[in-house]
Short mmCIF file of C-alpha atoms in Angstrom, two decimals:
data_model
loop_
_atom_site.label_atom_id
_atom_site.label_comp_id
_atom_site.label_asym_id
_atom_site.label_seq_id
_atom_site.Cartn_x
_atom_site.Cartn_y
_atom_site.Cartn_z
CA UNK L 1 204.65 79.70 169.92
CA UNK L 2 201.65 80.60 168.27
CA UNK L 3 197.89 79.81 168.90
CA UNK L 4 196.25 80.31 165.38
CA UNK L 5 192.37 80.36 164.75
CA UNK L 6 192.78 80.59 161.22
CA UNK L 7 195.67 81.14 158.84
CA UNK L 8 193.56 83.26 156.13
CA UNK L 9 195.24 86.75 156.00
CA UNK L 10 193.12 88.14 153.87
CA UNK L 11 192.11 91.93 153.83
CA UNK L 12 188.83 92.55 155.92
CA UNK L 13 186.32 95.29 155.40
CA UNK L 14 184.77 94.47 159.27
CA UNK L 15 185.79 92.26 161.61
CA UNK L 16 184.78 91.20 165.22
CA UNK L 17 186.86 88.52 167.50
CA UNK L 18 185.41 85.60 168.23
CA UNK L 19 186.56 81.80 168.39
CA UNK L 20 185.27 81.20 164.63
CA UNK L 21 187.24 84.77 163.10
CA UNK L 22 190.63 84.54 162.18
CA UNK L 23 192.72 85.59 164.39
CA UNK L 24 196.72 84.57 165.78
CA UNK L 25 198.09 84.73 169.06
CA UNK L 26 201.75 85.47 169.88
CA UNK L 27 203.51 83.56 172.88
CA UNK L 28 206.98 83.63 174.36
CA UNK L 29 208.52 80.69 175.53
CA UNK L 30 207.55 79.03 178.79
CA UNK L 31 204.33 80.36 179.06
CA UNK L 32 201.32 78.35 180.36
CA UNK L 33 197.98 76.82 178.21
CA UNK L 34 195.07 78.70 179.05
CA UNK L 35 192.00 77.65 177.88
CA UNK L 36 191.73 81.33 175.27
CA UNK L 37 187.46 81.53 175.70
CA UNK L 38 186.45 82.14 179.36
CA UNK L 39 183.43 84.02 180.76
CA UNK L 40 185.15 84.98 183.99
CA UNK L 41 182.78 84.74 186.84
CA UNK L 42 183.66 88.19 188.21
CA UNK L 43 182.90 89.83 185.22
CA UNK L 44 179.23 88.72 185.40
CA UNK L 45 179.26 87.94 181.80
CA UNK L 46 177.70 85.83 179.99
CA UNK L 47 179.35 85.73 176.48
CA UNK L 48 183.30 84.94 176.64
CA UNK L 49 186.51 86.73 176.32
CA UNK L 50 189.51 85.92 174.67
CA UNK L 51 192.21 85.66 177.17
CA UNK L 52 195.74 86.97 176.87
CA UNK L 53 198.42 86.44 179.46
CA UNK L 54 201.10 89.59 179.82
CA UNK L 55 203.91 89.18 177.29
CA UNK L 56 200.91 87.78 174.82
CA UNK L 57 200.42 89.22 171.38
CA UNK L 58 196.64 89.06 169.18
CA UNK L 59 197.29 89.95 165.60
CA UNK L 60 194.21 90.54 164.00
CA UNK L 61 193.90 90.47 159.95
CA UNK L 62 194.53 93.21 157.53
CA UNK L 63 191.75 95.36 157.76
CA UNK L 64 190.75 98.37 154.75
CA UNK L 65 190.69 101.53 155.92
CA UNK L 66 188.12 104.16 155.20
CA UNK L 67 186.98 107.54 156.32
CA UNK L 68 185.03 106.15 158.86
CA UNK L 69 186.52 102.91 160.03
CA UNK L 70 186.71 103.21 163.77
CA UNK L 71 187.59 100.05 166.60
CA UNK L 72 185.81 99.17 169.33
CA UNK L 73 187.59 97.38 172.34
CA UNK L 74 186.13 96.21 175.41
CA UNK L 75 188.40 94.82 177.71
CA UNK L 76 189.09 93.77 181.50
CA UNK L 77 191.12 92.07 183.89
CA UNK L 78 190.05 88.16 183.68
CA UNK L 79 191.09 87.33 187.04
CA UNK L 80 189.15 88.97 190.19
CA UNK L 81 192.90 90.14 191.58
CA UNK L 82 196.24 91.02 189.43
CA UNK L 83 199.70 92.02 190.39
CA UNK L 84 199.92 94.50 192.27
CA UNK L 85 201.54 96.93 189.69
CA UNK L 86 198.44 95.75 187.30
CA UNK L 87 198.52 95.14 183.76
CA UNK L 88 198.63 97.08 180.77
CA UNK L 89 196.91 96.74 177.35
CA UNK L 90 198.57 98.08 173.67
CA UNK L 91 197.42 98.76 170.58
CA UNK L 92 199.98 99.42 167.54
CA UNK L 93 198.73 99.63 164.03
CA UNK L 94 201.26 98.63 161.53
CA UNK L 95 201.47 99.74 157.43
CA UNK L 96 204.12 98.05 155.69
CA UNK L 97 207.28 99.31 157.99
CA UNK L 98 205.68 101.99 159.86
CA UNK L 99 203.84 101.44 163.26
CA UNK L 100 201.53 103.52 165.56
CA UNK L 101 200.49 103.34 168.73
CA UNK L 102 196.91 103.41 168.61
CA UNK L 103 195.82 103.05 172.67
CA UNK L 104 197.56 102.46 176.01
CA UNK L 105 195.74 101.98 178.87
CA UNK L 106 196.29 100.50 182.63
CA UNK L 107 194.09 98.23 184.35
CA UNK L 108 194.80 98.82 188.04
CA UNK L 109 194.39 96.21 190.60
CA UNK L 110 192.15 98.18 192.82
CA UNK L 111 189.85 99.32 190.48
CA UNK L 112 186.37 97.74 190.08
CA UNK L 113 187.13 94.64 188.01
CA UNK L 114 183.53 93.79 187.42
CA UNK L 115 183.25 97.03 185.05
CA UNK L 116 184.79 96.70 181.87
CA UNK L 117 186.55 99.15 180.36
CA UNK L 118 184.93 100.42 176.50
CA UNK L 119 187.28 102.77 174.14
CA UNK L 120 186.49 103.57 170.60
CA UNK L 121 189.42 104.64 168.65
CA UNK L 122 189.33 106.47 164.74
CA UNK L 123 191.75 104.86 162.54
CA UNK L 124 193.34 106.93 160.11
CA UNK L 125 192.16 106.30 156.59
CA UNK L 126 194.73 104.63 154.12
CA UNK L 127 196.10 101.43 153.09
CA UNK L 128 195.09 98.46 154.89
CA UNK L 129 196.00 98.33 158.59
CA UNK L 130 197.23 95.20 160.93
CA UNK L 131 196.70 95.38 164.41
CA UNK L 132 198.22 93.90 167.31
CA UNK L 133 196.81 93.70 170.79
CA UNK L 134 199.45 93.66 173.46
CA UNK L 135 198.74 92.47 177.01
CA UNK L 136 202.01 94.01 179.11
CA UNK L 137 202.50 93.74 182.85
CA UNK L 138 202.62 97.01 185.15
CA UNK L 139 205.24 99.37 185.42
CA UNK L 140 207.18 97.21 187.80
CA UNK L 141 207.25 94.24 185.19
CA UNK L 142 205.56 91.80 187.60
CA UNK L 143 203.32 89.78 185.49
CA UNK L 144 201.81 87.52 188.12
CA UNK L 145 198.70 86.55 187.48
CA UNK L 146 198.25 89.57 184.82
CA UNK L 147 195.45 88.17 182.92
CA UNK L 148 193.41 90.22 180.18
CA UNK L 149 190.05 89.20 179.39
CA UNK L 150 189.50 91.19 175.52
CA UNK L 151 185.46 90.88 175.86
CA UNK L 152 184.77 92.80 172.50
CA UNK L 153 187.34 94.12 169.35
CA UNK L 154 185.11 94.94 166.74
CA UNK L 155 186.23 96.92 163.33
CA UNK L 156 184.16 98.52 160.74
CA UNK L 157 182.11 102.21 159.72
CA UNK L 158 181.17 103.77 162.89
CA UNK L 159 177.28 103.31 162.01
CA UNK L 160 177.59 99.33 161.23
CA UNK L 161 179.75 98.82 164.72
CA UNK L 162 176.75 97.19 167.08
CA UNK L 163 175.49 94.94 164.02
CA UNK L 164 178.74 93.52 163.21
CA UNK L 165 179.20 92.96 166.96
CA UNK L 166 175.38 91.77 167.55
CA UNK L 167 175.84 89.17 164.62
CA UNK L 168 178.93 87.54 166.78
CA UNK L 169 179.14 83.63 168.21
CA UNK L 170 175.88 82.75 166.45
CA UNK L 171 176.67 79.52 167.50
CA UNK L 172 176.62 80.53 170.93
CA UNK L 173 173.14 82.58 170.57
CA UNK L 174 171.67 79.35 168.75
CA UNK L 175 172.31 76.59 171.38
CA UNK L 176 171.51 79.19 174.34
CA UNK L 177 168.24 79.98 172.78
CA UNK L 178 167.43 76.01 172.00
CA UNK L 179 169.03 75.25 175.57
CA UNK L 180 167.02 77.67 177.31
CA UNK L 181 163.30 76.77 175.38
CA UNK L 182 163.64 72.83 175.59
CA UNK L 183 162.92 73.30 179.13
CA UNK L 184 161.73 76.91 179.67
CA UNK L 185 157.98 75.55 178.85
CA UNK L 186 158.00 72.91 181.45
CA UNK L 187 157.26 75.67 183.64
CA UNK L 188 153.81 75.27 185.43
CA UNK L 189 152.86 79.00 184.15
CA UNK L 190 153.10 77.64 180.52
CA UNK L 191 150.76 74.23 181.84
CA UNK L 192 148.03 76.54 183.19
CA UNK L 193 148.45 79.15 180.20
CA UNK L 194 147.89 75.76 178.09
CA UNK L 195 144.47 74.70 179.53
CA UNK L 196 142.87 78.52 178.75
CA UNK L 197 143.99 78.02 174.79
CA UNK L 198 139.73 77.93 174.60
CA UNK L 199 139.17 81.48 176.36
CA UNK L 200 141.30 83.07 173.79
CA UNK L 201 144.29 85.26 173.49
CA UNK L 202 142.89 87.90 176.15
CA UNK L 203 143.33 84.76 178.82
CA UNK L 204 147.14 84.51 177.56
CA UNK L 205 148.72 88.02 176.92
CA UNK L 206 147.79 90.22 179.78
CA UNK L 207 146.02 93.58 179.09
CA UNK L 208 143.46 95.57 180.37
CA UNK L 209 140.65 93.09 179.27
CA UNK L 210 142.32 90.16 180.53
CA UNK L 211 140.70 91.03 183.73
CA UNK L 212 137.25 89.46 182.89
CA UNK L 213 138.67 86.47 181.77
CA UNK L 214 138.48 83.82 184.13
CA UNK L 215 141.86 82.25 185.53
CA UNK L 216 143.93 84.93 182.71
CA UNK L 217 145.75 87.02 185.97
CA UNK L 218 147.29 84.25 188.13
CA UNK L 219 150.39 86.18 188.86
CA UNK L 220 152.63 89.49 189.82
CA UNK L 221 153.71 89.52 186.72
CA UNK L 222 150.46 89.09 184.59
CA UNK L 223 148.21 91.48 187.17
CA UNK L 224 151.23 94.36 186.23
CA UNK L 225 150.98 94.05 182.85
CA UNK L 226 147.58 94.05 182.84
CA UNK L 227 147.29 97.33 185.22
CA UNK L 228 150.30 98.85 183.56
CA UNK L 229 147.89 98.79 180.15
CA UNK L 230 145.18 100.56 182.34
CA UNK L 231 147.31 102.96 183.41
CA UNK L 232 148.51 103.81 179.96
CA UNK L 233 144.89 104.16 179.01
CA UNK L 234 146.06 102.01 175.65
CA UNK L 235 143.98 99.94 173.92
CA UNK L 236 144.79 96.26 173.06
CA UNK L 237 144.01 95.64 169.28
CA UNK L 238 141.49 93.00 169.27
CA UNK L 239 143.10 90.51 167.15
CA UNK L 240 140.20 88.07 167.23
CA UNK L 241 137.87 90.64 165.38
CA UNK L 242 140.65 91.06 162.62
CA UNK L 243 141.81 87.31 162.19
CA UNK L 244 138.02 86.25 161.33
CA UNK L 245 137.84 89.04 158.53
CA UNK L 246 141.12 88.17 157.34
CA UNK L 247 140.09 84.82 157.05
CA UNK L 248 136.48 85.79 155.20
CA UNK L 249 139.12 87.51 153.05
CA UNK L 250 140.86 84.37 152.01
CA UNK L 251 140.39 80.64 151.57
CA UNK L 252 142.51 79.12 152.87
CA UNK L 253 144.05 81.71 155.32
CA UNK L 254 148.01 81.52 154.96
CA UNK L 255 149.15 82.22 158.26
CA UNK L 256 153.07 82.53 158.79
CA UNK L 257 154.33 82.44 162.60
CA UNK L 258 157.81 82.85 163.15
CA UNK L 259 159.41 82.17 166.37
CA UNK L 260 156.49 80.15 167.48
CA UNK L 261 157.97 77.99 170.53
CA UNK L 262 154.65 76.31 171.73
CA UNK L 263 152.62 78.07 170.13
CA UNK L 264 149.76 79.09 172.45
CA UNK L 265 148.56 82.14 171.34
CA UNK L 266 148.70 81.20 167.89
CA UNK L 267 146.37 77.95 168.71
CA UNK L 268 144.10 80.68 171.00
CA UNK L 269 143.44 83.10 168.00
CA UNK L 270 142.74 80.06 165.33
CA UNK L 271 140.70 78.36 167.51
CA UNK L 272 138.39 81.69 167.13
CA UNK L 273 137.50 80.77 163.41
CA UNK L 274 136.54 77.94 161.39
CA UNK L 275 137.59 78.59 158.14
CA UNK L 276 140.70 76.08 156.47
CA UNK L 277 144.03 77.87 157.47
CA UNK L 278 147.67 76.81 156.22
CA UNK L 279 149.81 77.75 159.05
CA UNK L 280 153.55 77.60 158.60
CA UNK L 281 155.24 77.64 162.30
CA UNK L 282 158.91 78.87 162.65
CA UNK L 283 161.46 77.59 164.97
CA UNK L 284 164.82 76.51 166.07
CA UNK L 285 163.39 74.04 168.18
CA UNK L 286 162.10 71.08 166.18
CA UNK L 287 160.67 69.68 169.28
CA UNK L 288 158.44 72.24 170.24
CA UNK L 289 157.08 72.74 166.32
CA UNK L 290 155.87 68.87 167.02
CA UNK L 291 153.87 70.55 170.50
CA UNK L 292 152.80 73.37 168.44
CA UNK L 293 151.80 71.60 165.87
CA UNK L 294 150.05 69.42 167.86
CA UNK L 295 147.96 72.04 169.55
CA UNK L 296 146.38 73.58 166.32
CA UNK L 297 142.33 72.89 165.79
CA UNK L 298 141.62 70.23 163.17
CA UNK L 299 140.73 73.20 160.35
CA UNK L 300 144.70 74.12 160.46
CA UNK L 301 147.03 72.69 158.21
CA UNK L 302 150.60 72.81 160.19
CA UNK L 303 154.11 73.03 158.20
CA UNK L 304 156.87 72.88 160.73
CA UNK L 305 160.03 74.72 159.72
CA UNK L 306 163.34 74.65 161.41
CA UNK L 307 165.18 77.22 160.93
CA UNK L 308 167.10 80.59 162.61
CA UNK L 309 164.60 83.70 161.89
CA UNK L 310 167.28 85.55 161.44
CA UNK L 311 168.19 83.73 158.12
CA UNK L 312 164.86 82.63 157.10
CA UNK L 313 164.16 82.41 153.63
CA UNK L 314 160.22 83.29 152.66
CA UNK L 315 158.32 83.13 149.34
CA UNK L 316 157.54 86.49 147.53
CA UNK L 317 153.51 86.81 148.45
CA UNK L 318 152.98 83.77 150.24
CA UNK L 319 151.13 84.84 153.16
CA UNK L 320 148.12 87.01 154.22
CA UNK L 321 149.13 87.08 157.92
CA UNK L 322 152.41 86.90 159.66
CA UNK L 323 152.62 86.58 163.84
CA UNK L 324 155.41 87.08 166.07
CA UNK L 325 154.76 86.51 169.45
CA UNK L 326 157.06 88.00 172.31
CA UNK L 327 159.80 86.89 169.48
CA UNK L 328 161.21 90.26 167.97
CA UNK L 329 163.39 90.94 170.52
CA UNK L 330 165.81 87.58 170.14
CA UNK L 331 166.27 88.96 166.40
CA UNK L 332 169.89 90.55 165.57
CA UNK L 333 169.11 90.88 162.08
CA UNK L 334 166.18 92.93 162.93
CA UNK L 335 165.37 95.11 159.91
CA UNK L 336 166.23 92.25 157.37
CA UNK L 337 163.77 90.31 158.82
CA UNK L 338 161.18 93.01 158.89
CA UNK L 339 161.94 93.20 154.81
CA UNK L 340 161.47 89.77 154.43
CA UNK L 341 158.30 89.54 155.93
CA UNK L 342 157.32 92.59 153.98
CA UNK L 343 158.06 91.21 150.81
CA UNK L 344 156.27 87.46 152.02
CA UNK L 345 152.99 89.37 152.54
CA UNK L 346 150.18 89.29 149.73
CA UNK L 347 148.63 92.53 148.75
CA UNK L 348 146.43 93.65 152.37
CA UNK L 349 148.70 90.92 154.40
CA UNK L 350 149.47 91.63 157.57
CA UNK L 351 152.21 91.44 160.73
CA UNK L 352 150.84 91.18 164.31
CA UNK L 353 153.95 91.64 167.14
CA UNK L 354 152.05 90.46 170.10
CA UNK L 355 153.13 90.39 173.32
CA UNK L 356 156.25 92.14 172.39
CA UNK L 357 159.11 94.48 174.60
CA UNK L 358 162.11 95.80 172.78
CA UNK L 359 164.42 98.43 174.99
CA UNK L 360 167.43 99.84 173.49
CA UNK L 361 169.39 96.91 174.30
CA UNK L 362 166.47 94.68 172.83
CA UNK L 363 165.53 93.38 175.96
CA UNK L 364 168.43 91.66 176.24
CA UNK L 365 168.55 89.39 180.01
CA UNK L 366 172.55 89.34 180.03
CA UNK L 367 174.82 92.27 181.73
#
């Protein structure tokens, strides 16, 4: 029996599993339906893993070899306890008649099955490859309850490996991030943060200054921020001063924000000028653009648009400031967005990160 995601067999140059790649599963007779995309609870994961049961096969598409191809598997055991001889997993590459065994490994049953296992294998440079994923019981050949839970196989040149990965189940990263903002504002921190729109954006985005604004610390979290910029003896820009002579610069002042959710500290820093302002507010959310939108002073001309920021399409010149607040870091497509924006900025234009944290991992709140 087979469990086929798609049936195109086309040669890849990248690949990376998830439920929308193509992708073919091999099953003997008698074997049980298992639902293949689970986030196993034990593995503290967030994202899911294609599940293979031992004496399963994953054939992956032809994939074109280079110099520098490599594959990157992440894998684990998807139940907390396996046989007691474990489970192994295979990987054979195949060329017209001739195989190779690419990996072997063991997943024992008393090792820690909350730590997934990462290899990163060359592939040798040639005609295109097909590989095959075997999930095998132990030694012993018990297969009880021998499940594998394949968390990441990603293909490609070593330097493109964590893009093509990072741009996996977009779906998945869209309707978490709408999921998680349609009710992520309702929080009374975003209600209070809402009645000091007025005091500006030193009462919103903690810093050093935010200490003389009335009401601005009201938590841990703010009062850390705020001491952490003391300690760091760094400066916050003041972005009041700069928006009013950007906006003596231009009539009207074209103001892109991308990422905007409710838009506070955009409505905090226009409220600081007068002058007409066409502000163009960026989100997946069409809900919150409306509560943005509606937040604006009377001087600011809103255009809602809908979109993912990481496929945003932007006019050549059409702004004189772009914002991003705290909004960076749920970008995958980071440095195509930072070209776009480039290239949507008039001559002297301008883009403000504000309130912004990006680690290695880009602040990323899952494993």
């Amino acid at each position: 029996m087979k469990d086929v995601a798609s049936v195109d067999h086309q040669v890849v140059d990248t690949y990376v599993l998830e439920p929308q790649a193509t992708w073919t599963i091999v099953t003997p007779p008698g074997h049980p339906v298992v639902d293949r995309w689970q986030a196993p609870a034990h593995l503290k994961r967030v994202r899911p893993a294609l599940v293979l049961l031992a004496g399963e096969t994953l054939e992956l598409p032809p994939l074109r070899v280079g110099q520098e191809s490599r594959l990157r598997l992440e894998f684990a055991a998807a139940l907390p306890q396996i046989s007691s001889d474990g489970l192994e997993i295979e990987v054979i590459g195949t060329r017209g008649a001739t195989s190779q065994r690419l990996l072997r490994a063991a997943l024992c049953p008393d090792e820690t099955l909350n730590a997934p296992r990462r290899v990163e294998l060359s592939l040798p440079p040639g005609a295109p490859m097909r590989l095959a994923i075997h999930c095998l019981p132990g030694p012993a050949g018990d297969p009880r309850a021998d499940w594998l839970a394949l968390i990441e196989a990603t293909m490609g040149r070593a330097d493109e490996l964590d893009l093509i990965a990072a741009r996996a189940f977009r779906q998945l990263r869209v309707d978490n991030e709408r999921a998680h903002f349609a009710h992520a504002y309702h929080h009374p921190m975003y209600a209070a943060r809402r009645g000091r729109i007025h005091l500006g954006i030193d009462a919103l985005i903690p810093s050093e200054r935010s200490f003389a604004v009335p009401g601005a610390i009201e938590n841990a979290f703010d009062y850390a921020l705020a001491k952490l910029c003391t300690r760091l003896q760094h400066k916050a820009p003041d972005f009041e001063t700069r928006l009013r002579a950007k906006a003596r610069a231009a009539s009207p002042l074209r103001v892109l924000s991308v990422g905007t959710g409710l838009g506070l500290v955009e409505a905090a820093l226009l409220a600081k000028i007068d002058n007409a302002v066409q502000l163009t507010i960026v989100d997946l959310n069409d809900e919150l653009l409306r509560a943005a939108a509606s937040l604006m002073p009377a001087h600011v001309r809103v255009r809602p648009v809908v979109a993912d920021a990481n496929e945003l399409a932007l006019p050549d010149g059409g702004y004189d400031l772009a914002l991003c607040v705290s909004g960076v870091h749920h970008l995958v497509e980071m440095g195509a967005f930072f070209r776009r924006v480039r290239d949507a900025l008039a001559p002297q234009g301008e883009l403000w990160l504000i309130g912004e944290q990006i680690g290695p991992s880009g602040n990323r709140l899952d494993e």
